[in-house]
Short mmCIF file of C-alpha atoms in Angstrom, two decimals:
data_model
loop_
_atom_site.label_atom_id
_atom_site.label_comp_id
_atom_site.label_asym_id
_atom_site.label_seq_id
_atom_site.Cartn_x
_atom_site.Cartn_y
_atom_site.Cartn_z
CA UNK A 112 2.99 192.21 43.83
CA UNK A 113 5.99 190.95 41.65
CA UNK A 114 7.85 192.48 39.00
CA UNK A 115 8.03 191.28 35.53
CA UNK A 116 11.54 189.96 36.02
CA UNK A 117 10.90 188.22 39.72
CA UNK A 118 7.39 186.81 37.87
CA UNK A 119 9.59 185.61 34.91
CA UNK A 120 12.16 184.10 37.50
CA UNK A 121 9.18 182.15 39.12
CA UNK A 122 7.77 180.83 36.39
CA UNK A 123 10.91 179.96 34.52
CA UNK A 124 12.35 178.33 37.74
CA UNK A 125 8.85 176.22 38.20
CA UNK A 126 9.62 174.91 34.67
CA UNK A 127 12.88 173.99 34.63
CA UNK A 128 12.41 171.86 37.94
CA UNK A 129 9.08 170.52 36.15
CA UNK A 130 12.16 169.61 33.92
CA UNK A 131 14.22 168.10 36.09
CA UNK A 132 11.43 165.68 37.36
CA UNK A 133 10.69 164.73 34.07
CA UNK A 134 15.05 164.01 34.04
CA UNK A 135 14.89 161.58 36.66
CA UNK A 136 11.70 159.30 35.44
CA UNK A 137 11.21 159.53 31.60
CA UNK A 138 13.80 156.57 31.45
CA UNK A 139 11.22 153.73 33.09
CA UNK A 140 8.75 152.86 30.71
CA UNK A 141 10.97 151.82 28.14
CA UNK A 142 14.95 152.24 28.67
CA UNK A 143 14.69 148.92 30.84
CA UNK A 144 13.20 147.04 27.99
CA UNK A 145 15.85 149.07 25.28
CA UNK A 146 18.67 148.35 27.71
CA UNK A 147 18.00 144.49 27.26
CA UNK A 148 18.29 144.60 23.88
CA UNK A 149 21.84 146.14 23.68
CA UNK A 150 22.72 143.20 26.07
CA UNK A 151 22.82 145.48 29.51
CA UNK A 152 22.12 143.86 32.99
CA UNK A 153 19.84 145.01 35.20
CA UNK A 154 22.22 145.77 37.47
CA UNK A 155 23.70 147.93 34.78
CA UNK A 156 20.33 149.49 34.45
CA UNK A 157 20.42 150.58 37.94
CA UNK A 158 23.33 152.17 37.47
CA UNK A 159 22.50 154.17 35.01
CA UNK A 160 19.70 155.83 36.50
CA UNK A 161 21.69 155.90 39.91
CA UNK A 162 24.75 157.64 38.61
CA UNK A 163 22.38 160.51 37.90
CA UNK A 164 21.57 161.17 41.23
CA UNK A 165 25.17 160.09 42.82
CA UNK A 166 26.55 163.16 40.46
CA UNK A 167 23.69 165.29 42.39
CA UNK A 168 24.86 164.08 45.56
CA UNK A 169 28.68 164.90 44.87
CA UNK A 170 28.76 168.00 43.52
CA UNK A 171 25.62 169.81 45.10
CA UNK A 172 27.47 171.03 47.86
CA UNK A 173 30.74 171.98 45.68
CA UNK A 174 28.28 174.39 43.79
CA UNK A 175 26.47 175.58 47.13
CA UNK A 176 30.04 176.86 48.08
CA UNK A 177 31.39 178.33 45.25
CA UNK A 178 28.22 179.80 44.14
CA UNK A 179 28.92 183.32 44.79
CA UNK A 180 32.48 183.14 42.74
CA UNK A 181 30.77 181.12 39.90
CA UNK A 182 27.75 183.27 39.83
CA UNK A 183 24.23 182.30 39.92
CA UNK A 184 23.02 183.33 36.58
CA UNK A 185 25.92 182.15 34.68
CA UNK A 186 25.30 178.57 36.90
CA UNK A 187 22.12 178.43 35.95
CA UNK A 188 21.68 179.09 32.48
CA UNK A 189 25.09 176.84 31.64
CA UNK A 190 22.99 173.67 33.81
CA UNK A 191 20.37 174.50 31.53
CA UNK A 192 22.22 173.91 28.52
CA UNK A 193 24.63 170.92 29.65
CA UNK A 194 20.94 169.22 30.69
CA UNK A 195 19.49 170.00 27.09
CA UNK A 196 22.64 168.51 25.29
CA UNK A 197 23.06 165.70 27.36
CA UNK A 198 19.14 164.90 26.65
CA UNK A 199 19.66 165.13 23.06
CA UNK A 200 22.44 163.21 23.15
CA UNK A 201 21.01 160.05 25.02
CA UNK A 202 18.50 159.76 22.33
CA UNK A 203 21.47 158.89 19.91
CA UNK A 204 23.19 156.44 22.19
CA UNK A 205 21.42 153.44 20.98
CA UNK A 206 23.09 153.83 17.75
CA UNK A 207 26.29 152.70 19.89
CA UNK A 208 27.67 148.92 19.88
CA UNK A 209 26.06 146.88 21.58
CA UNK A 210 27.02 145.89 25.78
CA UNK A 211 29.92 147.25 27.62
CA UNK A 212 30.38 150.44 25.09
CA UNK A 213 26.49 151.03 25.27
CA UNK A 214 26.76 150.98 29.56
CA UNK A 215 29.52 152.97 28.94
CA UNK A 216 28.31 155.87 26.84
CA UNK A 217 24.98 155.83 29.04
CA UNK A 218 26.33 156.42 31.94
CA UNK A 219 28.54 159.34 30.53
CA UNK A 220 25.91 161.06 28.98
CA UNK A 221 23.71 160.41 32.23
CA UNK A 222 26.74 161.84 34.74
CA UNK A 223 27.06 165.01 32.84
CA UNK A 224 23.21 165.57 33.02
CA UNK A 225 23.69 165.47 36.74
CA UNK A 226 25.97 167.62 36.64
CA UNK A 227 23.63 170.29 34.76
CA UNK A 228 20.84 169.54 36.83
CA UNK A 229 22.93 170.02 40.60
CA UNK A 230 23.86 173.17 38.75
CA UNK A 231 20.86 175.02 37.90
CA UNK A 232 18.82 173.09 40.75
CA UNK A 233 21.22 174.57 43.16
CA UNK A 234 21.18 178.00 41.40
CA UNK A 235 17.39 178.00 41.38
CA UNK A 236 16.12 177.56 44.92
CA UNK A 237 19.41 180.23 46.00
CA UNK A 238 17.92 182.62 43.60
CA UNK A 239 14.28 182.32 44.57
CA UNK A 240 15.41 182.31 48.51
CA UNK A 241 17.29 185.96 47.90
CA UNK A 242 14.15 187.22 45.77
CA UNK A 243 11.79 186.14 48.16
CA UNK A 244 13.62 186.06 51.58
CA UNK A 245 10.02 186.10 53.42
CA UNK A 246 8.31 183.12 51.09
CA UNK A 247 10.63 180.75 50.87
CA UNK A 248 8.86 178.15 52.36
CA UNK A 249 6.02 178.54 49.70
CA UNK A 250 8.82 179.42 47.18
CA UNK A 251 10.64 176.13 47.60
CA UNK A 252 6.56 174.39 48.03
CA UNK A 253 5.97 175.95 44.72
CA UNK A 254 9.56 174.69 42.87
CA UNK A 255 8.53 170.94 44.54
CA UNK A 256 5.41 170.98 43.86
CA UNK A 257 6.44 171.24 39.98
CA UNK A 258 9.22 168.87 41.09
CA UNK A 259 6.42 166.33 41.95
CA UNK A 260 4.58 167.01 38.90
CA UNK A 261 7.43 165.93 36.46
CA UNK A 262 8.23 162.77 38.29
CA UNK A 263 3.94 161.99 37.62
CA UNK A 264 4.25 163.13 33.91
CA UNK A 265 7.76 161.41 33.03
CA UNK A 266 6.37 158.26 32.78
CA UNK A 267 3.69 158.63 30.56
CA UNK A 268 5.07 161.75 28.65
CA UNK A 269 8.36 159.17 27.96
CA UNK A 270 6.12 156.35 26.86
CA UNK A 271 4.24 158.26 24.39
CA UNK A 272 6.84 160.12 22.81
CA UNK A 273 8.52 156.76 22.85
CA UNK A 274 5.46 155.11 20.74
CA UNK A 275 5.16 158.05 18.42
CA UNK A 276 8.84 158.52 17.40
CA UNK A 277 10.98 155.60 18.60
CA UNK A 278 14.20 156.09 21.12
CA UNK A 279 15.26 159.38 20.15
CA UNK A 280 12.05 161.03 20.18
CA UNK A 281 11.40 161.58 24.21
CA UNK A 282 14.89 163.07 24.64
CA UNK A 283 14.95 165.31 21.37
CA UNK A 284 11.98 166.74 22.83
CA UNK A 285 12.93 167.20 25.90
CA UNK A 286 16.54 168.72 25.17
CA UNK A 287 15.06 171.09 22.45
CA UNK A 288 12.51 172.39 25.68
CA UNK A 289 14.79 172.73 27.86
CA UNK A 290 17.52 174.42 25.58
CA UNK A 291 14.65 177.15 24.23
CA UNK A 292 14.51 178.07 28.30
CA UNK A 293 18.05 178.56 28.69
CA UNK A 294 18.13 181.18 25.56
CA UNK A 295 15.21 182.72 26.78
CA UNK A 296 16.88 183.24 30.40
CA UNK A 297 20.11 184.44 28.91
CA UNK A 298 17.97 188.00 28.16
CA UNK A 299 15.62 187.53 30.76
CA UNK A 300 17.34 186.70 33.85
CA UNK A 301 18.78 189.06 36.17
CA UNK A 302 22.12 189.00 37.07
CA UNK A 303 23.38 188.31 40.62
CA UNK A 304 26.89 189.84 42.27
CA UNK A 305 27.92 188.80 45.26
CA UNK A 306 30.83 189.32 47.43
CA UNK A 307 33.11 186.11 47.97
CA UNK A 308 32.47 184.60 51.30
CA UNK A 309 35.89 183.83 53.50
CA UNK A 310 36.87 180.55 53.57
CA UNK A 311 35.78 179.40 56.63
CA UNK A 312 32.70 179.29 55.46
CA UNK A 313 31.26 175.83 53.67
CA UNK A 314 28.16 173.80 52.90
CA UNK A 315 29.40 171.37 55.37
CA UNK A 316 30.02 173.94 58.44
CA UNK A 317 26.37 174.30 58.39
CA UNK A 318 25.83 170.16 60.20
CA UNK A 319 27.52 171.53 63.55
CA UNK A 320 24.48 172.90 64.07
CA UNK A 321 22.23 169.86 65.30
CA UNK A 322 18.56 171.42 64.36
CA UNK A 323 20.14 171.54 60.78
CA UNK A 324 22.09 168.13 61.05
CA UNK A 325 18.38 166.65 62.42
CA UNK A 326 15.98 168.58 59.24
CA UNK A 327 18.93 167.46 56.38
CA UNK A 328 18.12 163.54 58.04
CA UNK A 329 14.28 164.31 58.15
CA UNK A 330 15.17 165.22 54.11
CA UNK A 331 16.73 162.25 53.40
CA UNK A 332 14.01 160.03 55.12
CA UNK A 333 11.27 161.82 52.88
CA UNK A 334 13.18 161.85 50.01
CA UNK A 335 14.22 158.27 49.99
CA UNK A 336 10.79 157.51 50.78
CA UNK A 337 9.24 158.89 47.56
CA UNK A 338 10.12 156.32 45.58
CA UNK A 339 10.83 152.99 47.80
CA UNK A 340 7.49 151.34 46.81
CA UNK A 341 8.34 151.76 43.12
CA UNK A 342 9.11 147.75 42.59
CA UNK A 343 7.48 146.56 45.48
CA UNK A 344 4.07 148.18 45.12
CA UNK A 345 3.68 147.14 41.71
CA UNK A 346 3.94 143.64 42.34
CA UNK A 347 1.64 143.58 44.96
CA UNK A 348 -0.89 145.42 43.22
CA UNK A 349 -0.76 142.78 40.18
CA UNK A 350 -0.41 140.44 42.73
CA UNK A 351 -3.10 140.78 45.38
CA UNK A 352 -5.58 142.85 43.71
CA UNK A 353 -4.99 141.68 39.61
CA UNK A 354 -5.08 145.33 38.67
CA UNK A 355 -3.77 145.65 34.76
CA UNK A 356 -0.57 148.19 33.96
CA UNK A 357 -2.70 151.13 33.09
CA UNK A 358 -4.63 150.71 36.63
CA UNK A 359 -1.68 150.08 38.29
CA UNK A 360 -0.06 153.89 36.93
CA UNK A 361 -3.03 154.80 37.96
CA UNK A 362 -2.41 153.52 41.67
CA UNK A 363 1.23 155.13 41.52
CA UNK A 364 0.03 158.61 40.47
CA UNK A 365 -1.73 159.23 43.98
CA UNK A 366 1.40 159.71 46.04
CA UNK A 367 2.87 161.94 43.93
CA UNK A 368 -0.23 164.11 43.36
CA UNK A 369 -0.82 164.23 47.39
CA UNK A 370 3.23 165.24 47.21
CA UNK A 371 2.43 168.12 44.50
CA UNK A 372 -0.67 169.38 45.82
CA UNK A 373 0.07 169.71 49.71
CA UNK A 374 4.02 171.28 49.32
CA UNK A 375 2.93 174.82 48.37
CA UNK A 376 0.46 174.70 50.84
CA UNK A 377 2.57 173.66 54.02
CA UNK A 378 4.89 176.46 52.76
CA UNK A 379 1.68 179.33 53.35
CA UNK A 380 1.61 178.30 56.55
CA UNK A 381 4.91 178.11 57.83
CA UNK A 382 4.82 181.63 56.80
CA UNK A 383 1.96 182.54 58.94
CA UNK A 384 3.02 180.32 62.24
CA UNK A 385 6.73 179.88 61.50
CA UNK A 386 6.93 178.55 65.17
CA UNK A 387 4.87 175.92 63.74
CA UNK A 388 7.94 174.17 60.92
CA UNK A 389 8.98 171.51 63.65
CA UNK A 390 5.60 170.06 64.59
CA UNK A 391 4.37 169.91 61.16
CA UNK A 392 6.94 167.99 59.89
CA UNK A 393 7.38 166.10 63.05
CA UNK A 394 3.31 165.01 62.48
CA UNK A 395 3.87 164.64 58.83
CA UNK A 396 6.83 162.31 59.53
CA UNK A 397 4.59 160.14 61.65
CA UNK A 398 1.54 160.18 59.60
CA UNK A 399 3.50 159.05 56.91
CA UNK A 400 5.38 155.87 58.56
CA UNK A 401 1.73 154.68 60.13
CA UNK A 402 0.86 154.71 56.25
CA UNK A 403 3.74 152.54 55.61
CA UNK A 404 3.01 149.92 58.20
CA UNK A 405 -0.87 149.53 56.83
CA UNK A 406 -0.18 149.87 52.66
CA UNK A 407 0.82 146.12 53.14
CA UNK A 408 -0.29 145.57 55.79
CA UNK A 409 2.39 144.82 58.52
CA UNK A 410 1.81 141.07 59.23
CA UNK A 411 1.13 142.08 63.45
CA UNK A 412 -2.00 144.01 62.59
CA UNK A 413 -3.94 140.67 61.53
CA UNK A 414 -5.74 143.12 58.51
CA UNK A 415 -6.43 141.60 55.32
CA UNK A 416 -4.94 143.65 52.70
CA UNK A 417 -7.48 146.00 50.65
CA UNK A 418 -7.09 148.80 48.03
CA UNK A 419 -9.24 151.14 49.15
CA UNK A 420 -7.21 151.23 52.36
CA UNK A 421 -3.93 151.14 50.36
CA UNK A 422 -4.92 154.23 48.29
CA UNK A 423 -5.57 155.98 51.75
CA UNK A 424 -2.22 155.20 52.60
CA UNK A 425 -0.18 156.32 50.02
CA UNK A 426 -2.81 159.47 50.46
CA UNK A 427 -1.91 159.94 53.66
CA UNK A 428 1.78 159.11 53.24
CA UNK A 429 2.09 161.88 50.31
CA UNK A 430 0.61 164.40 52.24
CA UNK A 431 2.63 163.45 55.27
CA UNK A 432 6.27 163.69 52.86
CA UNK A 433 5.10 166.97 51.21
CA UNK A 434 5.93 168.53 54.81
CA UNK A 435 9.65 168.03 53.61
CA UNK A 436 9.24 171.21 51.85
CA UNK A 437 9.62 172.77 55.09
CA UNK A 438 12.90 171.70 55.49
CA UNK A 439 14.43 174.85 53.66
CA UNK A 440 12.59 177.50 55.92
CA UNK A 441 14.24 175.49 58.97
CA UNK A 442 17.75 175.49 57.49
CA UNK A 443 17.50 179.24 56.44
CA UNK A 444 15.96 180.47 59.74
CA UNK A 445 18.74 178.47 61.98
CA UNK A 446 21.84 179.45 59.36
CA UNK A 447 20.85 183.06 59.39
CA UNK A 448 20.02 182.86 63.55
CA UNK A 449 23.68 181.23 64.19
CA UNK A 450 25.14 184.62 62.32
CA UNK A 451 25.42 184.35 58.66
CA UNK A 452 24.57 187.09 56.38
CA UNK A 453 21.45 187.03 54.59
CA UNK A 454 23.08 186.90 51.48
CA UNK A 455 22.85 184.90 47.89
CA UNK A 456 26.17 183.13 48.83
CA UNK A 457 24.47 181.99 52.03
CA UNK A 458 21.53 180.65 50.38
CA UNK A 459 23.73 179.08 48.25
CA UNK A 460 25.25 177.35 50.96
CA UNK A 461 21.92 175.82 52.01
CA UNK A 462 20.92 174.98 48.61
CA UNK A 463 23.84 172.73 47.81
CA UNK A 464 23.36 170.83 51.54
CA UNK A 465 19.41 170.72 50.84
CA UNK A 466 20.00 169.18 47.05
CA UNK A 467 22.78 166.93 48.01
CA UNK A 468 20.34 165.24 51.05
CA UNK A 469 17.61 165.38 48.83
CA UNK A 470 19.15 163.07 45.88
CA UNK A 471 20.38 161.31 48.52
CA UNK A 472 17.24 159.35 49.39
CA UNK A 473 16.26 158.92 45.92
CA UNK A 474 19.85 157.66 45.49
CA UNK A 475 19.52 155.48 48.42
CA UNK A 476 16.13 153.49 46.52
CA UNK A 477 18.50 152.44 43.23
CA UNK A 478 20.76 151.43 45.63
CA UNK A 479 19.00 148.58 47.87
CA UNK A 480 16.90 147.61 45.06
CA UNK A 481 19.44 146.64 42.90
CA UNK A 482 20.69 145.12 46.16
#
């Protein structure tokens, strides 16, 4: 049983990373297309969306160490806020000159939102780890899976809202959401005080150890393959199969759903056989890259390339990545094993090195495909 504030936390916490899914991918149905027509390359286009996550990478780990001196409350609800300006202002940008000062002013605007979303992502899973010290894997399932569902409903959500009310319209809405769940957490949201951690200590100190340095690379890996089909897939589904748009949305949704649906459920049992965390994801790892070799397929298997096998893939493949939600328990369990107290500045530690990894890989797919 919960208390109204810890239920409150939950549910607020599951929204505002619902949120911050919808951050990441409301841009690509139509910024691409806007972007052309204030004379911006795609290159430049890449950028903007990558700078988002590059700001995660940065200063996830400078906000996993300082945590406990910034506090988590006043972290959170202040990422909260920066995210729902930042939102409303991108809707306004393409009111600005036309190419370099456009680029400019996006990627800005785009920065700072990383730097509210490290802030109250980082915040988040520390808070829910010290509330719930013997559920965090299906704590951090839970936040994911709500993760997962607001990188499925970005697109669409973005490209209706675009339809309805023109640029502005997806990111007013968005920012006014968002900004109504910071005021509400002001009253609602416990506050945490810590003790200062010495110095010594740092999100960084935590790699020596190599279980932790191998689950951070096994977060990367499943991270960065989330989204590494996104250009690919699409042309090969046009391509080989002559599927329209809509079916072809339809074909990308069934990763991320797999994703959503399996993280809270890895999480229960971890909990129930926590000697279990390393050969789950170790299986879901490897059940994931077979899927990759047969969603083309790989030229050596001599298979002629079908969707109905393709859909089992990127089945398989989701349910296979949603294992990275395991990744926290792992991290916690070793950092608390090698000595460190269990503490919200120590969960704060492991939140900034799990969010930094994490928009690493997704960092990693802008990267090489605007390579």
């Amino acid at each position: 049983k919960m208390s109204r504030k810890k239920l409150f936390t939950v549910i607020t916490f599951c929204i505002a990373n619902f949120f911050n899914g919808l951050f990441y991918s409301i841009l690509a149905p139509f910024f691409p297309t806007e972007a052309q027509k204030k004379e911006i390359s795609s290159t430049q286009v890449g950028l903007v969306f990558g700078s988002f996550e590059l700001v995660l990478i940065i200063v996830s780990p400078f906000y996993g160490n300082y945590l406990n001196k910034i506090g988590a409350k006043f972290m959170y609800i202040t990422g909260i806020f920066v995210c729902g300006v930042c939102s409303i202002l991108f809707g306004i940008i393409d009111k600005a000159p036309n190419g370099t000062p456009y680029f400019v002013l996006c990627l800005i605007v785009r920065m700072f939102e990383g730097l509210g979303a490290a802030a109250f992502g980082t915040a988040s899973f520390a808070i829910m780890a010290y509330n719930f010290p013997k559920h965090i894997a299906t704590m951090f399932g839970t936040l994911e899976m709500f993760t997962g569902l607001g990188l499925m409903a970005g697109p669409p959500i973005g490209g209706a809202l675009y339809e309805l009310g023109g640029f502005a319209s997806p990111f007013a809405t968005l920012g006014s959401f968002i900004l109504v769940i910071g005021l509400i957490s002001i009253f609602m949201l416990s506050p945490y005080r810590v003790n200062d951690l010495p110095r010594k200590d740092s999100v960084f100190k935590l790699l020596k150890y190599p279980v932790i340095t191998l689950t951070c690379l096994c977060l990367l890996a499943g991270s960065c393959s989330m989204g590494y089909l996104d250009v690919s897939l699409s042309v090969h589904l046009t391509k080989s199969f002559h599927l329209s748009p809509f079916w072809v949305g339809l074909v990308f949704l069934v990763e991320p759903l797999a994703y959503s649906i399996m993280s809270p459920i890895w999480g229960r049992i971890v909990e129930y056989k926590p000697k279990m965390s390393l050969y789950i994801i170790s299986f879901g790892y490897v059940m994931a890259g077979l899927s990759l070799f047969f969603i083309g397929p790989a030229p050596f298997f001599n298979i002629q390339s079908n969707l109905v096998l393709l859909i089992l893939c990127l089945i398989f493949g989701g349910l296979g990545i949603s294992t990275l939600t395991i990744t926290f328990q792992i991290i916690t369990e070793t950092t608390i094993a090698k000595g460190y107290p269990d503490t919200l500045s120590t969960y704060g530690l492991i939140s900034g090195l799990v969010n930094s990894f994490f928009s690493l890989g997704f960092f990693h797919n802008f990267f090489s495909h605007n390579i």
